[in-house]
Amino acid sequence: QMQLVESGGGVVQPGGSLRLSCAASGFTFSTYAMYWVRQAPGKGLEWVAFIRYDGGHDYSADSVKGRFTISRDNSRNTLYLQMNTLRAEDTAVYYCAKSSSGGSGFMDVWGNGTTVTVSS
Amino acid sequence: SYVLTQPPSVSVAPGKTARITCGGTNIGSQSVHWYQQKPGQAPVVVIYYDSDRPSGIPERFSGSKSGNTATLTISRVEAGDEADYYCQVWDNNNYRYVFGTGTKVTVL
């Protein structure tokens, strides 16, 4: 069955960095676009970043642009989110999600999330 | 910035129908997807491309769109439908994905 497993979350000080990973299995990772979505405590869902199946195009939310970078390694079936200059407002559960297509689509498979806490 | 507006909460008795709206400028020209999120769990898609239903999602869930409003309808509501629901679109003018503000469905 299709599965996504996030890792790399933790507690980090403001201004610090963290790299999240998302290991994919049960489908041909290299043919699907991927997303990162986050959810702050008690809040709604917020899209963070998107990357096309081949890594050729990527987009990110204004709230993280210039600080977060989405990437993928199709040889390792893994999606990444490099997070720099972290702020308190980046505290959230971070989910990776699979697109229904190689480009934009709906999010048809989600991981269980990894928690990032930015605090001094 | 593009905003998708949903009612914060909807309450419905078991066996009745719940309707959750999602309003946004030009939503009529965009594909709308709906996600269900139960407490402590990851979201699950329940409707995609306005009105398509994934396998495994009960027929009680349906989607529609009219003008600037999309609607998720849950018929014959059950206690297990209690969750937060989010609409979502791709804002192709600004190259970003947008989630609605979310609606908490409470089964009385």
JSON list of C-alpha atoms in Angstrom, two decimals:
[
{"chain": "A", "resi": 1, "resn": "GLN", "atom": "CA", "xyz": [0.00, 0.00, 0.00]},
{"chain": "A", "resi": 2, "resn": "MET", "atom": "CA", "xyz": [1.08, 3.56, -0.60]},
{"chain": "A", "resi": 3, "resn": "GLN", "atom": "CA", "xyz": [2.80, 5.07, 2.40]},
{"chain": "A", "resi": 4, "resn": "LEU", "atom": "CA", "xyz": [4.54, 8.30, 3.36]},
{"chain": "A", "resi": 5, "resn": "VAL", "atom": "CA", "xyz": [6.62, 8.58, 6.53]},
{"chain": "A", "resi": 6, "resn": "GLU", "atom": "CA", "xyz": [7.93, 11.94, 7.68]},
{"chain": "A", "resi": 7, "resn": "SER", "atom": "CA", "xyz": [10.93, 12.41, 9.96]},
{"chain": "A", "resi": 8, "resn": "GLY", "atom": "CA", "xyz": [13.31, 15.10, 11.12]},
{"chain": "A", "resi": 9, "resn": "GLY", "atom": "CA", "xyz": [11.03, 17.16, 13.32]},
{"chain": "A", "resi": 10, "resn": "GLY", "atom": "CA", "xyz": [12.07, 18.40, 16.73]},
{"chain": "A", "resi": 11, "resn": "VAL", "atom": "CA", "xyz": [12.68, 21.44, 18.90]},
{"chain": "A", "resi": 12, "resn": "VAL", "atom": "CA", "xyz": [14.84, 24.21, 17.45]},
{"chain": "A", "resi": 13, "resn": "GLN", "atom": "CA", "xyz": [15.69, 27.74, 18.55]},
{"chain": "A", "resi": 14, "resn": "PRO", "atom": "CA", "xyz": [14.48, 30.75, 16.58]},
{"chain": "A", "resi": 15, "resn": "GLY", "atom": "CA", "xyz": [16.85, 31.41, 13.71]},
{"chain": "A", "resi": 16, "resn": "GLY", "atom": "CA", "xyz": [17.87, 27.77, 13.55]},
{"chain": "A", "resi": 17, "resn": "SER", "atom": "CA", "xyz": [17.56, 25.21, 10.76]},
{"chain": "A", "resi": 18, "resn": "LEU", "atom": "CA", "xyz": [15.98, 21.81, 10.33]},
{"chain": "A", "resi": 19, "resn": "ARG", "atom": "CA", "xyz": [15.62, 19.36, 7.45]},
{"chain": "A", "resi": 20, "resn": "LEU", "atom": "CA", "xyz": [12.50, 17.26, 7.17]},
{"chain": "A", "resi": 21, "resn": "SER", "atom": "CA", "xyz": [12.40, 14.03, 5.16]},
{"chain": "A", "resi": 22, "resn": "CYS", "atom": "CA", "xyz": [9.50, 12.07, 3.76]},
{"chain": "A", "resi": 23, "resn": "ALA", "atom": "CA", "xyz": [10.11, 8.46, 2.74]},
{"chain": "A", "resi": 24, "resn": "ALA", "atom": "CA", "xyz": [7.72, 7.13, 0.12]},
{"chain": "A", "resi": 25, "resn": "SER", "atom": "CA", "xyz": [6.82, 3.53, -0.60]},
{"chain": "A", "resi": 26, "resn": "GLY", "atom": "CA", "xyz": [4.16, 1.51, -2.42]},
{"chain": "A", "resi": 27, "resn": "PHE", "atom": "CA", "xyz": [4.06, 3.68, -5.55]},
{"chain": "A", "resi": 28, "resn": "THR", "atom": "CA", "xyz": [6.40, 4.95, -8.27]},
{"chain": "A", "resi": 29, "resn": "PHE", "atom": "CA", "xyz": [7.63, 8.05, -6.46]},
{"chain": "A", "resi": 30, "resn": "SER", "atom": "CA", "xyz": [9.41, 9.51, -9.50]},
{"chain": "A", "resi": 31, "resn": "THR", "atom": "CA", "xyz": [6.17, 9.93, -11.45]},
{"chain": "A", "resi": 32, "resn": "TYR", "atom": "CA", "xyz": [4.20, 12.00, -8.91]},
{"chain": "A", "resi": 33, "resn": "ALA", "atom": "CA", "xyz": [4.42, 15.57, -7.69]},
{"chain": "A", "resi": 34, "resn": "MET", "atom": "CA", "xyz": [4.64, 16.08, -3.95]},
{"chain": "A", "resi": 35, "resn": "TYR", "atom": "CA", "xyz": [3.57, 18.64, -1.36]},
{"chain": "A", "resi": 36, "resn": "TRP", "atom": "CA", "xyz": [4.40, 19.84, 2.13]},
{"chain": "A", "resi": 37, "resn": "VAL", "atom": "CA", "xyz": [1.45, 21.06, 4.21]},
{"chain": "A", "resi": 38, "resn": "ARG", "atom": "CA", "xyz": [1.58, 22.27, 7.81]},
{"chain": "A", "resi": 39, "resn": "GLN", "atom": "CA", "xyz": [-0.85, 22.77, 10.64]},
{"chain": "A", "resi": 40, "resn": "ALA", "atom": "CA", "xyz": [-0.09, 25.03, 13.59]},
{"chain": "A", "resi": 41, "resn": "PRO", "atom": "CA", "xyz": [-1.51, 23.97, 16.96]},
{"chain": "A", "resi": 42, "resn": "GLY", "atom": "CA", "xyz": [-5.29, 24.40, 16.93]},
{"chain": "A", "resi": 43, "resn": "LYS", "atom": "CA", "xyz": [-5.23, 25.95, 13.47]},
{"chain": "A", "resi": 44, "resn": "GLY", "atom": "CA", "xyz": [-6.18, 24.99, 9.94]},
{"chain": "A", "resi": 45, "resn": "LEU", "atom": "CA", "xyz": [-4.17, 23.49, 7.11]},
{"chain": "A", "resi": 46, "resn": "GLU", "atom": "CA", "xyz": [-1.60, 25.66, 5.34]},
{"chain": "A", "resi": 47, "resn": "TRP", "atom": "CA", "xyz": [0.10, 24.67, 2.08]},
{"chain": "A", "resi": 48, "resn": "VAL", "atom": "CA", "xyz": [3.89, 25.13, 2.33]},
{"chain": "A", "resi": 49, "resn": "ALA", "atom": "CA", "xyz": [5.52, 23.90, -0.88]},
{"chain": "A", "resi": 50, "resn": "PHE", "atom": "CA", "xyz": [5.06, 21.88, -4.09]},
{"chain": "A", "resi": 51, "resn": "ILE", "atom": "CA", "xyz": [7.54, 20.10, -6.34]},
{"chain": "A", "resi": 52, "resn": "ARG", "atom": "CA", "xyz": [6.88, 18.52, -9.72]},
{"chain": "A", "resi": 53, "resn": "TYR", "atom": "CA", "xyz": [7.58, 14.83, -10.33]},
{"chain": "A", "resi": 54, "resn": "ASP", "atom": "CA", "xyz": [11.02, 15.51, -11.82]},
{"chain": "A", "resi": 55, "resn": "GLY", "atom": "CA", "xyz": [11.95, 18.40, -9.57]},
{"chain": "A", "resi": 56, "resn": "GLY", "atom": "CA", "xyz": [11.76, 20.71, -12.57]},
{"chain": "A", "resi": 57, "resn": "HIS", "atom": "CA", "xyz": [9.28, 23.11, -11.00]},
{"chain": "A", "resi": 58, "resn": "ASP", "atom": "CA", "xyz": [8.66, 24.04, -7.42]},
{"chain": "A", "resi": 59, "resn": "TYR", "atom": "CA", "xyz": [6.56, 26.65, -5.65]},
{"chain": "A", "resi": 60, "resn": "SER", "atom": "CA", "xyz": [6.36, 27.79, -2.05]},
{"chain": "A", "resi": 61, "resn": "ALA", "atom": "CA", "xyz": [4.04, 29.86, 0.09]},
{"chain": "A", "resi": 62, "resn": "ASP", "atom": "CA", "xyz": [4.86, 33.51, 0.64]},
{"chain": "A", "resi": 63, "resn": "SER", "atom": "CA", "xyz": [5.19, 32.81, 4.37]},
{"chain": "A", "resi": 64, "resn": "VAL", "atom": "CA", "xyz": [8.22, 30.57, 3.80]},
{"chain": "A", "resi": 65, "resn": "LYS", "atom": "CA", "xyz": [9.66, 31.87, 0.53]},
{"chain": "A", "resi": 66, "resn": "GLY", "atom": "CA", "xyz": [13.38, 32.49, 0.78]},
{"chain": "A", "resi": 67, "resn": "ARG", "atom": "CA", "xyz": [13.64, 30.43, 3.99]},
{"chain": "A", "resi": 68, "resn": "PHE", "atom": "CA", "xyz": [12.32, 26.95, 3.08]},
{"chain": "A", "resi": 69, "resn": "THR", "atom": "CA", "xyz": [13.42, 24.82, 0.12]},
{"chain": "A", "resi": 70, "resn": "ILE", "atom": "CA", "xyz": [11.62, 21.76, -1.17]},
{"chain": "A", "resi": 71, "resn": "SER", "atom": "CA", "xyz": [13.61, 19.08, -2.99]},
{"chain": "A", "resi": 72, "resn": "ARG", "atom": "CA", "xyz": [13.44, 15.43, -3.87]},
{"chain": "A", "resi": 73, "resn": "ASP", "atom": "CA", "xyz": [15.72, 12.48, -4.54]},
{"chain": "A", "resi": 74, "resn": "ASN", "atom": "CA", "xyz": [13.89, 10.12, -6.87]},
{"chain": "A", "resi": 75, "resn": "SER", "atom": "CA", "xyz": [16.66, 7.53, -6.54]},
{"chain": "A", "resi": 76, "resn": "ARG", "atom": "CA", "xyz": [15.97, 7.37, -2.80]},
{"chain": "A", "resi": 77, "resn": "ASN", "atom": "CA", "xyz": [12.16, 7.83, -3.02]},
{"chain": "A", "resi": 78, "resn": "THR", "atom": "CA", "xyz": [12.48, 10.70, -0.60]},
{"chain": "A", "resi": 79, "resn": "LEU", "atom": "CA", "xyz": [11.09, 14.21, -0.37]},
{"chain": "A", "resi": 80, "resn": "TYR", "atom": "CA", "xyz": [12.82, 16.92, 1.66]},
{"chain": "A", "resi": 81, "resn": "LEU", "atom": "CA", "xyz": [12.06, 20.28, 3.20]},
{"chain": "A", "resi": 82, "resn": "GLN", "atom": "CA", "xyz": [15.06, 22.36, 4.23]},
{"chain": "A", "resi": 83, "resn": "MET", "atom": "CA", "xyz": [13.91, 24.95, 6.74]},
{"chain": "A", "resi": 84, "resn": "ASN", "atom": "CA", "xyz": [16.19, 27.87, 7.59]},
{"chain": "A", "resi": 85, "resn": "THR", "atom": "CA", "xyz": [15.81, 30.99, 9.72]},
{"chain": "A", "resi": 86, "resn": "LEU", "atom": "CA", "xyz": [12.99, 29.37, 11.65]},
{"chain": "A", "resi": 87, "resn": "ARG", "atom": "CA", "xyz": [10.48, 31.51, 13.50]},
{"chain": "A", "resi": 88, "resn": "ALA", "atom": "CA", "xyz": [8.06, 30.81, 16.31]},
{"chain": "A", "resi": 89, "resn": "GLU", "atom": "CA", "xyz": [5.21, 30.94, 13.81]},
{"chain": "A", "resi": 90, "resn": "ASP", "atom": "CA", "xyz": [6.70, 27.97, 11.94]},
{"chain": "A", "resi": 91, "resn": "THR", "atom": "CA", "xyz": [5.76, 25.75, 14.88]},
{"chain": "A", "resi": 92, "resn": "ALA", "atom": "CA", "xyz": [3.42, 23.13, 13.41]},
{"chain": "A", "resi": 93, "resn": "VAL", "atom": "CA", "xyz": [2.86, 19.55, 12.39]},
{"chain": "A", "resi": 94, "resn": "TYR", "atom": "CA", "xyz": [4.35, 19.14, 8.93]},
{"chain": "A", "resi": 95, "resn": "TYR", "atom": "CA", "xyz": [2.73, 16.68, 6.55]},
{"chain": "A", "resi": 96, "resn": "CYS", "atom": "CA", "xyz": [4.02, 15.45, 3.23]},
{"chain": "A", "resi": 97, "resn": "ALA", "atom": "CA", "xyz": [1.39, 14.52, 0.67]},
{"chain": "A", "resi": 98, "resn": "LYS", "atom": "CA", "xyz": [1.40, 12.88, -2.73]},
{"chain": "A", "resi": 99, "resn": "SER", "atom": "CA", "xyz": [-0.21, 14.51, -5.73]},
{"chain": "A", "resi": 100, "resn": "SER", "atom": "CA", "xyz": [-2.68, 12.59, -7.83]},
{"chain": "A", "resi": 101, "resn": "SER", "atom": "CA", "xyz": [-0.53, 13.41, -10.88]},
{"chain": "A", "resi": 102, "resn": "GLY", "atom": "CA", "xyz": [2.96, 14.36, -11.96]},
{"chain": "A", "resi": 103, "resn": "GLY", "atom": "CA", "xyz": [1.97, 17.99, -11.73]},
{"chain": "A", "resi": 104, "resn": "SER", "atom": "CA", "xyz": [-0.73, 19.85, -9.89]},
{"chain": "A", "resi": 105, "resn": "GLY", "atom": "CA", "xyz": [-3.55, 17.68, -8.61]},
{"chain": "A", "resi": 106, "resn": "PHE", "atom": "CA", "xyz": [-5.25, 16.81, -5.40]},
{"chain": "A", "resi": 107, "resn": "MET", "atom": "CA", "xyz": [-3.48, 15.35, -2.36]},
{"chain": "A", "resi": 108, "resn": "ASP", "atom": "CA", "xyz": [-4.42, 11.71, -2.41]},
{"chain": "A", "resi": 109, "resn": "VAL", "atom": "CA", "xyz": [-2.01, 10.21, 0.12]},
{"chain": "A", "resi": 110, "resn": "TRP", "atom": "CA", "xyz": [-0.78, 11.85, 3.33]},
{"chain": "A", "resi": 111, "resn": "GLY", "atom": "CA", "xyz": [1.83, 10.95, 5.89]},
{"chain": "A", "resi": 112, "resn": "ASN", "atom": "CA", "xyz": [1.15, 11.08, 9.62]},
{"chain": "A", "resi": 113, "resn": "GLY", "atom": "CA", "xyz": [3.19, 14.22, 10.09]},
{"chain": "A", "resi": 114, "resn": "THR", "atom": "CA", "xyz": [6.24, 15.31, 12.03]},
{"chain": "A", "resi": 115, "resn": "THR", "atom": "CA", "xyz": [6.18, 18.02, 14.68]},
{"chain": "A", "resi": 116, "resn": "VAL", "atom": "CA", "xyz": [8.41, 21.09, 14.53]},
{"chain": "A", "resi": 117, "resn": "THR", "atom": "CA", "xyz": [8.62, 23.36, 17.56]},
{"chain": "A", "resi": 118, "resn": "VAL", "atom": "CA", "xyz": [10.50, 26.63, 17.34]},
{"chain": "A", "resi": 119, "resn": "SER", "atom": "CA", "xyz": [11.19, 27.93, 20.81]},
{"chain": "A", "resi": 120, "resn": "SER", "atom": "CA", "xyz": [13.99, 29.34, 22.90]},
{"chain": "B", "resi": 1, "resn": "SER", "atom": "CA", "xyz": [-4.35, 37.21, -1.24]},
{"chain": "B", "resi": 2, "resn": "TYR", "atom": "CA", "xyz": [-6.81, 34.56, -2.34]},
{"chain": "B", "resi": 3, "resn": "VAL", "atom": "CA", "xyz": [-9.13, 33.42, 0.45]},
{"chain": "B", "resi": 4, "resn": "LEU", "atom": "CA", "xyz": [-11.53, 30.50, 0.63]},
{"chain": "B", "resi": 5, "resn": "THR", "atom": "CA", "xyz": [-14.21, 31.16, 3.23]},
{"chain": "B", "resi": 6, "resn": "GLN", "atom": "CA", "xyz": [-15.97, 28.36, 5.10]},
{"chain": "B", "resi": 7, "resn": "PRO", "atom": "CA", "xyz": [-18.36, 28.52, 8.06]},
{"chain": "B", "resi": 8, "resn": "PRO", "atom": "CA", "xyz": [-16.45, 27.78, 11.27]},
{"chain": "B", "resi": 9, "resn": "SER", "atom": "CA", "xyz": [-18.93, 25.17, 12.38]},
{"chain": "B", "resi": 10, "resn": "VAL", "atom": "CA", "xyz": [-21.92, 23.12, 11.27]},
{"chain": "B", "resi": 11, "resn": "SER", "atom": "CA", "xyz": [-24.07, 21.08, 13.62]},
{"chain": "B", "resi": 12, "resn": "VAL", "atom": "CA", "xyz": [-26.32, 18.31, 12.38]},
{"chain": "B", "resi": 13, "resn": "ALA", "atom": "CA", "xyz": [-28.43, 15.54, 13.89]},
{"chain": "B", "resi": 14, "resn": "PRO", "atom": "CA", "xyz": [-27.70, 11.94, 13.00]},
{"chain": "B", "resi": 15, "resn": "GLY", "atom": "CA", "xyz": [-29.46, 10.88, 9.82]},
{"chain": "B", "resi": 16, "resn": "LYS", "atom": "CA", "xyz": [-29.84, 14.44, 8.58]},
{"chain": "B", "resi": 17, "resn": "THR", "atom": "CA", "xyz": [-27.91, 16.30, 5.87]},
{"chain": "B", "resi": 18, "resn": "ALA", "atom": "CA", "xyz": [-24.90, 18.55, 6.46]},
{"chain": "B", "resi": 19, "resn": "ARG", "atom": "CA", "xyz": [-23.89, 21.13, 3.88]},
{"chain": "B", "resi": 20, "resn": "ILE", "atom": "CA", "xyz": [-20.51, 22.85, 4.08]},
{"chain": "B", "resi": 21, "resn": "THR", "atom": "CA", "xyz": [-19.88, 25.82, 1.81]},
{"chain": "B", "resi": 22, "resn": "CYS", "atom": "CA", "xyz": [-16.62, 27.16, 0.43]},
{"chain": "B", "resi": 23, "resn": "GLY", "atom": "CA", "xyz": [-16.68, 30.62, -1.10]},
{"chain": "B", "resi": 24, "resn": "GLY", "atom": "CA", "xyz": [-14.02, 32.26, -3.21]},
{"chain": "B", "resi": 25, "resn": "THR", "atom": "CA", "xyz": [-13.67, 34.65, -6.13]},
{"chain": "B", "resi": 26, "resn": "ASN", "atom": "CA", "xyz": [-13.67, 32.78, -9.43]},
{"chain": "B", "resi": 27, "resn": "ILE", "atom": "CA", "xyz": [-14.03, 29.42, -7.69]},
{"chain": "B", "resi": 28, "resn": "GLY", "atom": "CA", "xyz": [-16.37, 28.51, -10.51]},
{"chain": "B", "resi": 29, "resn": "SER", "atom": "CA", "xyz": [-13.39, 28.31, -12.84]},
{"chain": "B", "resi": 30, "resn": "GLN", "atom": "CA", "xyz": [-11.22, 26.27, -10.47]},
{"chain": "B", "resi": 31, "resn": "SER", "atom": "CA", "xyz": [-11.20, 22.64, -9.40]},
{"chain": "B", "resi": 32, "resn": "VAL", "atom": "CA", "xyz": [-12.17, 22.20, -5.76]},
{"chain": "B", "resi": 33, "resn": "HIS", "atom": "CA", "xyz": [-11.01, 19.36, -3.53]},
{"chain": "B", "resi": 34, "resn": "TRP", "atom": "CA", "xyz": [-12.37, 18.50, -0.07]},
{"chain": "B", "resi": 35, "resn": "TYR", "atom": "CA", "xyz": [-10.49, 16.91, 2.84]},
{"chain": "B", "resi": 36, "resn": "GLN", "atom": "CA", "xyz": [-11.73, 15.39, 6.08]},
{"chain": "B", "resi": 37, "resn": "GLN", "atom": "CA", "xyz": [-9.51, 15.53, 9.17]},
{"chain": "B", "resi": 38, "resn": "LYS", "atom": "CA", "xyz": [-10.40, 13.72, 12.37]},
{"chain": "B", "resi": 39, "resn": "PRO", "atom": "CA", "xyz": [-8.69, 14.70, 15.64]},
{"chain": "B", "resi": 40, "resn": "GLY", "atom": "CA", "xyz": [-5.08, 13.57, 15.81]},
{"chain": "B", "resi": 41, "resn": "GLN", "atom": "CA", "xyz": [-5.14, 12.21, 12.26]},
{"chain": "B", "resi": 42, "resn": "ALA", "atom": "CA", "xyz": [-3.85, 13.29, 8.87]},
{"chain": "B", "resi": 43, "resn": "PRO", "atom": "CA", "xyz": [-6.35, 14.68, 6.36]},
{"chain": "B", "resi": 44, "resn": "VAL", "atom": "CA", "xyz": [-8.07, 12.38, 3.88]},
{"chain": "B", "resi": 45, "resn": "VAL", "atom": "CA", "xyz": [-9.51, 13.46, 0.53]},
{"chain": "B", "resi": 46, "resn": "VAL", "atom": "CA", "xyz": [-13.27, 12.87, 0.35]},
{"chain": "B", "resi": 47, "resn": "ILE", "atom": "CA", "xyz": [-14.10, 14.76, -2.88]},
{"chain": "B", "resi": 48, "resn": "TYR", "atom": "CA", "xyz": [-11.79, 15.75, -5.73]},
{"chain": "B", "resi": 49, "resn": "TYR", "atom": "CA", "xyz": [-12.28, 17.79, -8.89]},
{"chain": "B", "resi": 50, "resn": "ASP", "atom": "CA", "xyz": [-15.49, 19.31, -7.53]},
{"chain": "B", "resi": 51, "resn": "SER", "atom": "CA", "xyz": [-17.61, 16.17, -7.37]},
{"chain": "B", "resi": 52, "resn": "ASP", "atom": "CA", "xyz": [-15.57, 12.98, -7.80]},
{"chain": "B", "resi": 53, "resn": "ARG", "atom": "CA", "xyz": [-15.39, 10.57, -4.90]},
{"chain": "B", "resi": 54, "resn": "PRO", "atom": "CA", "xyz": [-12.37, 8.36, -4.15]},
{"chain": "B", "resi": 55, "resn": "SER", "atom": "CA", "xyz": [-12.88, 4.66, -3.73]},
{"chain": "B", "resi": 56, "resn": "GLY", "atom": "CA", "xyz": [-13.67, 3.85, -0.12]},
{"chain": "B", "resi": 57, "resn": "ILE", "atom": "CA", "xyz": [-15.50, 7.11, 0.53]},
{"chain": "B", "resi": 58, "resn": "PRO", "atom": "CA", "xyz": [-19.22, 6.52, 1.14]},
{"chain": "B", "resi": 59, "resn": "GLU", "atom": "CA", "xyz": [-21.72, 7.69, -1.47]},
{"chain": "B", "resi": 60, "resn": "ARG", "atom": "CA", "xyz": [-23.18, 9.86, 1.28]},
{"chain": "B", "resi": 61, "resn": "PHE", "atom": "CA", "xyz": [-20.42, 12.37, 0.48]},
{"chain": "B", "resi": 62, "resn": "SER", "atom": "CA", "xyz": [-20.99, 14.53, -2.58]},
{"chain": "B", "resi": 63, "resn": "GLY", "atom": "CA", "xyz": [-19.66, 17.78, -4.00]},
{"chain": "B", "resi": 64, "resn": "SER", "atom": "CA", "xyz": [-21.14, 20.52, -6.15]},
{"chain": "B", "resi": 65, "resn": "LYS", "atom": "CA", "xyz": [-20.41, 24.03, -7.30]},
{"chain": "B", "resi": 66, "resn": "SER", "atom": "CA", "xyz": [-22.54, 27.02, -8.25]},
{"chain": "B", "resi": 67, "resn": "GLY", "atom": "CA", "xyz": [-21.31, 30.52, -8.98]},
{"chain": "B", "resi": 68, "resn": "ASN", "atom": "CA", "xyz": [-18.62, 31.46, -6.48]},
{"chain": "B", "resi": 69, "resn": "THR", "atom": "CA", "xyz": [-19.51, 28.74, -3.99]},
{"chain": "B", "resi": 70, "resn": "ALA", "atom": "CA", "xyz": [-18.58, 25.07, -3.74]},
{"chain": "B", "resi": 71, "resn": "THR", "atom": "CA", "xyz": [-20.53, 22.79, -1.41]},
{"chain": "B", "resi": 72, "resn": "LEU", "atom": "CA", "xyz": [-19.71, 19.52, 0.31]},
{"chain": "B", "resi": 73, "resn": "THR", "atom": "CA", "xyz": [-22.87, 17.62, 1.21]},
{"chain": "B", "resi": 74, "resn": "ILE", "atom": "CA", "xyz": [-22.94, 14.78, 3.71]},
{"chain": "B", "resi": 75, "resn": "SER", "atom": "CA", "xyz": [-26.22, 12.86, 3.59]},
{"chain": "B", "resi": 76, "resn": "ARG", "atom": "CA", "xyz": [-27.53, 10.61, 6.34]},
{"chain": "B", "resi": 77, "resn": "VAL", "atom": "CA", "xyz": [-24.89, 11.90, 8.72]},
{"chain": "B", "resi": 78, "resn": "GLU", "atom": "CA", "xyz": [-23.30, 9.43, 11.12]},
{"chain": "B", "resi": 79, "resn": "ALA", "atom": "CA", "xyz": [-21.37, 9.98, 14.33]},
{"chain": "B", "resi": 80, "resn": "GLY", "atom": "CA", "xyz": [-18.19, 8.95, 12.52]},
{"chain": "B", "resi": 81, "resn": "ASP", "atom": "CA", "xyz": [-18.51, 11.94, 10.17]},
{"chain": "B", "resi": 82, "resn": "GLU", "atom": "CA", "xyz": [-17.63, 14.29, 13.01]},
{"chain": "B", "resi": 83, "resn": "ALA", "atom": "CA", "xyz": [-14.43, 16.01, 11.84]},
{"chain": "B", "resi": 84, "resn": "ASP", "atom": "CA", "xyz": [-12.92, 19.15, 10.38]},
{"chain": "B", "resi": 85, "resn": "TYR", "atom": "CA", "xyz": [-13.45, 19.65, 6.66]},
{"chain": "B", "resi": 86, "resn": "TYR", "atom": "CA", "xyz": [-11.32, 21.79, 4.34]},
{"chain": "B", "resi": 87, "resn": "CYS", "atom": "CA", "xyz": [-11.79, 22.85, 0.75]},
{"chain": "B", "resi": 88, "resn": "GLN", "atom": "CA", "xyz": [-8.73, 23.46, -1.41]},
{"chain": "B", "resi": 89, "resn": "VAL", "atom": "CA", "xyz": [-7.93, 24.95, -4.83]},
{"chain": "B", "resi": 90, "resn": "TRP", "atom": "CA", "xyz": [-4.93, 25.72, -6.99]},
{"chain": "B", "resi": 91, "resn": "ASP", "atom": "CA", "xyz": [-4.61, 29.49, -7.44]},
{"chain": "B", "resi": 92, "resn": "ASN", "atom": "CA", "xyz": [-3.01, 29.50, -10.87]},
{"chain": "B", "resi": 93, "resn": "ASN", "atom": "CA", "xyz": [-2.73, 33.29, -10.94]},
{"chain": "B", "resi": 94, "resn": "ASN", "atom": "CA", "xyz": [-0.28, 33.27, -8.05]},
{"chain": "B", "resi": 95, "resn": "TYR", "atom": "CA", "xyz": [1.13, 29.74, -8.30]},
{"chain": "B", "resi": 96, "resn": "ARG", "atom": "CA", "xyz": [0.00, 28.64, -4.90]},
{"chain": "B", "resi": 97, "resn": "TYR", "atom": "CA", "xyz": [-2.33, 26.18, -3.28]},
{"chain": "B", "resi": 98, "resn": "VAL", "atom": "CA", "xyz": [-5.01, 27.51, -0.98]},
{"chain": "B", "resi": 99, "resn": "PHE", "atom": "CA", "xyz": [-6.95, 25.76, 1.77]},
{"chain": "B", "resi": 100, "resn": "GLY", "atom": "CA", "xyz": [-10.24, 27.00, 3.09]},
{"chain": "B", "resi": 101, "resn": "THR", "atom": "CA", "xyz": [-10.56, 28.22, 6.64]},
{"chain": "B", "resi": 102, "resn": "GLY", "atom": "CA", "xyz": [-12.03, 24.90, 7.74]},
{"chain": "B", "resi": 103, "resn": "THR", "atom": "CA", "xyz": [-15.39, 23.77, 9.11]},
{"chain": "B", "resi": 104, "resn": "LYS", "atom": "CA", "xyz": [-15.91, 21.71, 12.22]},
{"chain": "B", "resi": 105, "resn": "VAL", "atom": "CA", "xyz": [-18.84, 19.33, 11.80]},
{"chain": "B", "resi": 106, "resn": "THR", "atom": "CA", "xyz": [-20.51, 18.32, 15.04]},
{"chain": "B", "resi": 107, "resn": "VAL", "atom": "CA", "xyz": [-23.01, 15.47, 15.14]},
{"chain": "B", "resi": 108, "resn": "LEU", "atom": "CA", "xyz": [-25.60, 16.22, 17.79]}
]
